[in-house]
Tab-separated table of C-alpha atoms in Angstrom:
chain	number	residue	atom	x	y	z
A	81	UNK	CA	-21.879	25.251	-0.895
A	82	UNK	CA	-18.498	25.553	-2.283
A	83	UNK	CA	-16.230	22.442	-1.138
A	84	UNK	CA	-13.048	23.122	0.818
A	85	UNK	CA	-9.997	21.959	-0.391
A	86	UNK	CA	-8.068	19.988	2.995
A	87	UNK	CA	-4.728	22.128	3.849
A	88	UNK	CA	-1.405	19.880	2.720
A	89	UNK	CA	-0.200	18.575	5.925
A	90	UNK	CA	2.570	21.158	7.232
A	91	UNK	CA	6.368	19.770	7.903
A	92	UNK	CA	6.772	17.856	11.285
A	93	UNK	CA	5.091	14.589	12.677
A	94	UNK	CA	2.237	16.703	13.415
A	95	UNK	CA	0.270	16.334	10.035
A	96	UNK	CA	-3.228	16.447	10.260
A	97	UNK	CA	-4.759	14.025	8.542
A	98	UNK	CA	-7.561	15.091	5.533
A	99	UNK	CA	-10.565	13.243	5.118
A	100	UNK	CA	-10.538	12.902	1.257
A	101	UNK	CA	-14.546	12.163	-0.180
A	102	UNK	CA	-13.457	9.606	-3.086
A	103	UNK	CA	-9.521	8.334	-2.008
A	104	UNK	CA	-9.630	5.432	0.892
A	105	UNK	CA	-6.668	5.020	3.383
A	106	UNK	CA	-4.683	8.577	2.310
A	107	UNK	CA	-1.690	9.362	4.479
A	108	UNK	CA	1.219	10.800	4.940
A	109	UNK	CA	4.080	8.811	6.583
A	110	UNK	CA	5.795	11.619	7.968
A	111	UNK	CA	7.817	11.490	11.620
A	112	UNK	CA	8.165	7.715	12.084
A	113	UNK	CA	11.480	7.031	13.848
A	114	UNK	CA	14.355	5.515	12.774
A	115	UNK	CA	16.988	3.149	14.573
A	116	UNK	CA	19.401	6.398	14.738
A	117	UNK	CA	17.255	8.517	16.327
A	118	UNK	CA	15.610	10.260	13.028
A	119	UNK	CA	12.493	10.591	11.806
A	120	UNK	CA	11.029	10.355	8.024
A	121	UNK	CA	10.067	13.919	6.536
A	122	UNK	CA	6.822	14.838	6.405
A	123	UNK	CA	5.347	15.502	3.159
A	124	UNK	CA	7.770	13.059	1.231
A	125	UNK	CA	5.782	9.994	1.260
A	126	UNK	CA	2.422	8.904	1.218
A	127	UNK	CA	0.449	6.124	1.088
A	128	UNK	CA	-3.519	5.386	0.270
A	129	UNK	CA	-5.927	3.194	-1.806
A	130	UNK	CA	-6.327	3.673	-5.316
A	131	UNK	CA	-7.049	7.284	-6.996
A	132	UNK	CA	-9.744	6.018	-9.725
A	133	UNK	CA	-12.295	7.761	-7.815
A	134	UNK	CA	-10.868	10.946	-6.580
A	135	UNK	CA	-13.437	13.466	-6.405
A	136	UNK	CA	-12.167	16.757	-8.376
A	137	UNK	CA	-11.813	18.577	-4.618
A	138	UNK	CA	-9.777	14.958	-3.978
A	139	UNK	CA	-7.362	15.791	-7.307
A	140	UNK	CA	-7.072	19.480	-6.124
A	141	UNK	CA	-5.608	18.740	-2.857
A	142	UNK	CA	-3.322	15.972	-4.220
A	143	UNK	CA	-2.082	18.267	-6.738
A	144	UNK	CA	-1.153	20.866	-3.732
A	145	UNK	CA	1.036	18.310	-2.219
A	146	UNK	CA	3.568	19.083	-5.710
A	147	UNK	CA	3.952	15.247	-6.088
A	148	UNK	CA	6.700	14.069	-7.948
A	149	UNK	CA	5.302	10.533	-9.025
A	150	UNK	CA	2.648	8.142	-8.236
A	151	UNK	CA	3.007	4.842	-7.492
A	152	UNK	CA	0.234	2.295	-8.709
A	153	UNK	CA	1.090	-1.184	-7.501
A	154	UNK	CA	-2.298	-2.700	-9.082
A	155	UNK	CA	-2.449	-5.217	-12.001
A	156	UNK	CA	-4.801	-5.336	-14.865
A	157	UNK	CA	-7.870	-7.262	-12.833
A	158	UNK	CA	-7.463	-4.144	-10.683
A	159	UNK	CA	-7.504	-1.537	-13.418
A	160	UNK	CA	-10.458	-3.307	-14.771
A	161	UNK	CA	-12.554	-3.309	-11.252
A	162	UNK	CA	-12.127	-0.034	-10.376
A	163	UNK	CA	-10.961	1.966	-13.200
A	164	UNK	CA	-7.685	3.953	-13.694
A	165	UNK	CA	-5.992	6.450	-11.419
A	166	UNK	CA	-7.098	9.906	-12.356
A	167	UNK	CA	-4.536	11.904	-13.981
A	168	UNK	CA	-2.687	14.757	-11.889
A	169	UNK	CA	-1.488	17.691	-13.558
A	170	UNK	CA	2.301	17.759	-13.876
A	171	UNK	CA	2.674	14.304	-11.743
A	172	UNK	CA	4.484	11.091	-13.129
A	173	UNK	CA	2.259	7.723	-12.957
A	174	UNK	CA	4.437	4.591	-12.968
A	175	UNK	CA	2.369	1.823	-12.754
A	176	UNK	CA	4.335	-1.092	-10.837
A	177	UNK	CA	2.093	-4.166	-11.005
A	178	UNK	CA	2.999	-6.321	-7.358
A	179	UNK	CA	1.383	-9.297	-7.970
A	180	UNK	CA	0.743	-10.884	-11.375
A	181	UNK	CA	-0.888	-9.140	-14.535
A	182	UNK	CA	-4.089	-11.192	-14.138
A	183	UNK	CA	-3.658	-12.469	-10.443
A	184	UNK	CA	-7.120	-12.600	-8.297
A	185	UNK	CA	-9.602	-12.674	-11.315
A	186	UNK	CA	-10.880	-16.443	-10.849
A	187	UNK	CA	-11.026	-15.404	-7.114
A	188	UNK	CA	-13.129	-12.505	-7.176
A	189	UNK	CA	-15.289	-14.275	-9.779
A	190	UNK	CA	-15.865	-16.691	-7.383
A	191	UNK	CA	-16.716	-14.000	-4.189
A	192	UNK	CA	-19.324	-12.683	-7.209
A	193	UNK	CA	-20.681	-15.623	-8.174
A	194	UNK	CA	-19.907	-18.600	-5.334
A	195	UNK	CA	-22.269	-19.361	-2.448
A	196	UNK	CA	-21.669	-18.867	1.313
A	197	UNK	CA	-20.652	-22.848	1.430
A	198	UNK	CA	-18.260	-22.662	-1.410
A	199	UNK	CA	-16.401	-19.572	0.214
A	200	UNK	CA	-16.360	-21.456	3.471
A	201	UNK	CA	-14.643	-24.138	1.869
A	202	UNK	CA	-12.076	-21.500	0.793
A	203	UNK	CA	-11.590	-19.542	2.982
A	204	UNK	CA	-12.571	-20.960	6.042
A	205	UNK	CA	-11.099	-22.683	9.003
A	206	UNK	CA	-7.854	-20.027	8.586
A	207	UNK	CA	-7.612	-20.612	4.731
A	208	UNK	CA	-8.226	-16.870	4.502
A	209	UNK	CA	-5.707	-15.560	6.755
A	210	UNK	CA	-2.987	-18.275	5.680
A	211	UNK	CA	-3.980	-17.231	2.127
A	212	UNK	CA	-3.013	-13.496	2.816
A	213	UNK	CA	0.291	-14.626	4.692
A	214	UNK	CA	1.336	-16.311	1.737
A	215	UNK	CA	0.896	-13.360	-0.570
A	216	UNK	CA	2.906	-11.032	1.856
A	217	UNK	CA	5.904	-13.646	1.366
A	218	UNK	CA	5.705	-13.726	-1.811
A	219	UNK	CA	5.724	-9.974	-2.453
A	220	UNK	CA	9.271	-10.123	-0.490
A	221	UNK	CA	10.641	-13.092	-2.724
A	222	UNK	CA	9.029	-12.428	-6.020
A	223	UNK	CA	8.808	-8.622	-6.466
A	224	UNK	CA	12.578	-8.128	-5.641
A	225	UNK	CA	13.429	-6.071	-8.651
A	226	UNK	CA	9.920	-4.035	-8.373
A	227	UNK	CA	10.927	-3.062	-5.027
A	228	UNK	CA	14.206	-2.094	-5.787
A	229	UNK	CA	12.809	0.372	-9.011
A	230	UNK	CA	10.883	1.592	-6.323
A	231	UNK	CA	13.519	2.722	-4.121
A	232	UNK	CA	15.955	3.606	-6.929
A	233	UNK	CA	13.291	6.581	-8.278
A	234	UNK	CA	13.004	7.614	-4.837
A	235	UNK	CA	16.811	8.270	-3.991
A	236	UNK	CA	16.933	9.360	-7.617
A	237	UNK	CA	14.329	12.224	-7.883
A	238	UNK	CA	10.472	10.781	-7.325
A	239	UNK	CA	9.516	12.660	-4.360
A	240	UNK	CA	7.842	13.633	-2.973
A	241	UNK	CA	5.628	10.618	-4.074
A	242	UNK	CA	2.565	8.631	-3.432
A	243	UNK	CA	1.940	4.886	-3.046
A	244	UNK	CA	-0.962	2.992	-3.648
A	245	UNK	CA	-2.959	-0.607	-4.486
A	246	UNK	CA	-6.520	-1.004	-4.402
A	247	UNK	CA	-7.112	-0.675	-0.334
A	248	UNK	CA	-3.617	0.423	0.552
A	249	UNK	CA	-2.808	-2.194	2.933
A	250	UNK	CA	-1.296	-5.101	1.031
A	251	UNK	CA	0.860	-4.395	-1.762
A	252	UNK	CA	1.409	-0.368	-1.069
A	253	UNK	CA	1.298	-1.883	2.488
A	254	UNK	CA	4.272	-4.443	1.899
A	255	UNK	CA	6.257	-1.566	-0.725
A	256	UNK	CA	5.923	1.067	2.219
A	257	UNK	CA	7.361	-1.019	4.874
A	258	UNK	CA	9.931	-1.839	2.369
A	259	UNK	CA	10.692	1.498	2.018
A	260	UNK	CA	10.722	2.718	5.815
A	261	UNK	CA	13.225	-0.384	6.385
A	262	UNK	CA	15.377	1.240	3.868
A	263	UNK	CA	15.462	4.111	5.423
A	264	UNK	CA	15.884	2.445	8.636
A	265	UNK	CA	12.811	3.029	10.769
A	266	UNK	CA	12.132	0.563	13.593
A	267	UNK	CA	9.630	-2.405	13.003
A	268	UNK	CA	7.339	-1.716	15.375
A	269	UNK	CA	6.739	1.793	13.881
A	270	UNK	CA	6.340	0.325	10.309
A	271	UNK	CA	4.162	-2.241	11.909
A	272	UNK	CA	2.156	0.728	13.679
A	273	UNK	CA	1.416	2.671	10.482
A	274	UNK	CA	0.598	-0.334	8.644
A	275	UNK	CA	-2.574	-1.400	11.118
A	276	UNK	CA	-3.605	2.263	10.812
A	277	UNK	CA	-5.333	0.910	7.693
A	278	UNK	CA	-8.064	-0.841	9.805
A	279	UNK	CA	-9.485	2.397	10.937
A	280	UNK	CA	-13.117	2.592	9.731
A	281	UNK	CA	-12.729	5.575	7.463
A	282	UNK	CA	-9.705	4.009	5.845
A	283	UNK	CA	-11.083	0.363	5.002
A	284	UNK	CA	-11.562	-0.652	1.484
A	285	UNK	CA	-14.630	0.177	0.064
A	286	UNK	CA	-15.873	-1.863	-2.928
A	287	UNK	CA	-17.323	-0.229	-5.652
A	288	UNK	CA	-21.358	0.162	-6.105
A	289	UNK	CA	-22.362	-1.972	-9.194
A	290	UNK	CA	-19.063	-3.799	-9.319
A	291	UNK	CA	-20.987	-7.406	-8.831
A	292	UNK	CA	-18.532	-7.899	-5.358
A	293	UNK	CA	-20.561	-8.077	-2.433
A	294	UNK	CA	-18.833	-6.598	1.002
A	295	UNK	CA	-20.893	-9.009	2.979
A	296	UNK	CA	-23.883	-11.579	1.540
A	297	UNK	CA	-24.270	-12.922	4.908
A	298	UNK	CA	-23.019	-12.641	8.388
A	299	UNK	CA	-21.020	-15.715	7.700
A	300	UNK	CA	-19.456	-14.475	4.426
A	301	UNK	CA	-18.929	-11.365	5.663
A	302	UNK	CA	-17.106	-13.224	8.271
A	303	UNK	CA	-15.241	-15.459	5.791
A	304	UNK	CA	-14.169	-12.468	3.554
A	305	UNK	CA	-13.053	-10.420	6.545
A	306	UNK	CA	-9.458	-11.704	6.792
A	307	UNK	CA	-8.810	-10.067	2.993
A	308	UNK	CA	-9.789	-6.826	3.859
A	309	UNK	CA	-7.734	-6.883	7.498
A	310	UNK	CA	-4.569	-5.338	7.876
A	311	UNK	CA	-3.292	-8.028	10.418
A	312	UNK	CA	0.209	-7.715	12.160
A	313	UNK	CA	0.516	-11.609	11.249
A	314	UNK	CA	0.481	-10.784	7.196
A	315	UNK	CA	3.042	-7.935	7.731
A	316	UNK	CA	5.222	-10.306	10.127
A	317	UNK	CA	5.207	-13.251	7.607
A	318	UNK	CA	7.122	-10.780	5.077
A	319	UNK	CA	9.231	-9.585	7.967
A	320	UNK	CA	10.354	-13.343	8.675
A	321	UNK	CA	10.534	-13.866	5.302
A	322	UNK	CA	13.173	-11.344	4.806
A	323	UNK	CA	14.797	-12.953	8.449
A	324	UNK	CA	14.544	-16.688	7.160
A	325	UNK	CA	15.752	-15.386	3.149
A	326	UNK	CA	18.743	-13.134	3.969
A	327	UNK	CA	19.424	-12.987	7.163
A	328	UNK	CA	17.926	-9.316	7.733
A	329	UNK	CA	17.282	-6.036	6.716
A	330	UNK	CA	20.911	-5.355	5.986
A	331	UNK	CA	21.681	-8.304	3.764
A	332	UNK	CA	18.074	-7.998	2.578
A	333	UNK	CA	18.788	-4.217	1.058
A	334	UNK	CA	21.802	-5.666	-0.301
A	335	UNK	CA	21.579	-8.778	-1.867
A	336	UNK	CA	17.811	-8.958	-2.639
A	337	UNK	CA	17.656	-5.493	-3.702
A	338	UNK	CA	20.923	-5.098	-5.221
A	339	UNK	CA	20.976	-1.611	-3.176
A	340	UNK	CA	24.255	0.190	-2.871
A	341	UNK	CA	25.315	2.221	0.290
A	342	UNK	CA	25.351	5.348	-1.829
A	343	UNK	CA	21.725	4.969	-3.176
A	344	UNK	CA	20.871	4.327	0.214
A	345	UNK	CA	22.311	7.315	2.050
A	346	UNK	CA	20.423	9.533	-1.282
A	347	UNK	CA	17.356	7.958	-0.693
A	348	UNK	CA	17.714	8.649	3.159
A	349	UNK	CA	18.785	12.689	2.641
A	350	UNK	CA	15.667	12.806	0.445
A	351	UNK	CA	13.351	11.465	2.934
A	352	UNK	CA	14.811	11.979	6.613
A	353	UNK	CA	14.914	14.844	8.962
């Protein structure tokens, strides 16, 4: 039977949402409102987990959306677990590394390799959850001038465009809501989208034969669960982050990302209605 290729989303909040076979967490962040009563294009931005194993039905439909550029936020360890994006005919791949080149390798040796009492020790009693906080305020401090490259391609002439990690909650999680602040959409609408990543369909899915178990045990499956959350406490530490650090978004845009009003108000006529 000859596989049907999902229909782009059309313009509009309204997008239906396709269920791609080999792409995790795919969607489009069209019609969430802003603090002045807009509401972010459809078909301008989207956001999902990494595009290593994109079926060739998967690449069709991407290519239909006429991206501009893609977005890879992963680092080398990444690369190496799951394998490279595939390429996209006539689409730009920047790959924008948000946390460091070889950061998480010693970790996920030890999920591999370490015992249920050595990732209790870990990652229990809330070392898990405090562990993710910490890289979420992080991201906002250290990955200033990545975020800001981010945002300058998009007012300058990257979109429509894709952004993505590994799962597509953490780092394209953090560089999305970055992005929607920029454009000014309210908190609790970035906050929405961002938990949307704990839907079943759209959770991280580790790769057969990559030596990471999802789950050895009911216990580790309940010590590992905090990294593969999207919790509104990891997205609110880098939202009081940016509140203890500058003051606020404003201040934020401005000093931390160096932003000027006028490549704000291009990036906003490229991606609100």
């Amino acid at each position: 039977m000859t596989q049907q290729i999902p229909t782009p989303p059309p313009t509009g909040p309204a997008s239906p949402e396709p269920r791609l076979a080999g792409v995790r967490n795919f969607r489009d962040v069209g019609g969430l409102p802003t603090l002045d009563g807009r509401r972010v294009r459809s078909g301008r931005l989207y956001r999902s987990g990494h595009l290593a194993h994109a079926t060739e039905t998967d690449a069709e439909f991407l290519e239909s959306l006429d991206l501009h550029t893609v977005f890879d936020f992963r680092n080398a360890v990444d690369q190496a677990l799951e394998g490279p994006d595939i390429p996209l005919s006539g689409v730009r791949n920047l790959n924008i590394p948000l946390s460091d080149p070889a950061a998480g390798e010693d970790f996920w040796t030890m999920v591999r390799d370490g015992d249920t009492e050595r990732l209790r020790s870990i990652l229990g009693d809330g070392k898990a959850a405090a562990r993710m906080a910490d890289s979420y305020r992080a991201m906002v401090v250290q990955r200033t001038a990545e975020h800001a490259r981010v945002l300058h391609a998009l007012a300058e002439d990257s979109v429509p465009a894709l952004m993505h990690c590994a799962a597509g909650k953490d780092r394209a999680g953090v560089a999305v809501a970055v992005t929607l602040l920029a454009l000014g959409v309210q908190r609790e609408a970035i906050l929405a989208d961002y938990l949307e990543s704990n839907a079943p369909h759209r959770r991280y899915r580790v790769r057969p034969g990559s030596g990471i178990p999802e789950a050895r045990s009911p216990e580790a499956a309940e010590l590992l669960a905090p990294l593969f959350d999207a919790r509104a406490a990891y997205l609110g530490a880098a939202f009081d982050t940016i509140d203890a650090q500058w003051g606020g978004t404003d201040r934020y845009l401005a000093e931390g990302l160096r932003l000027s009003a006028a490549t704000l108000d291009r990036l906003r006529d490229r991606l609100l209605a």
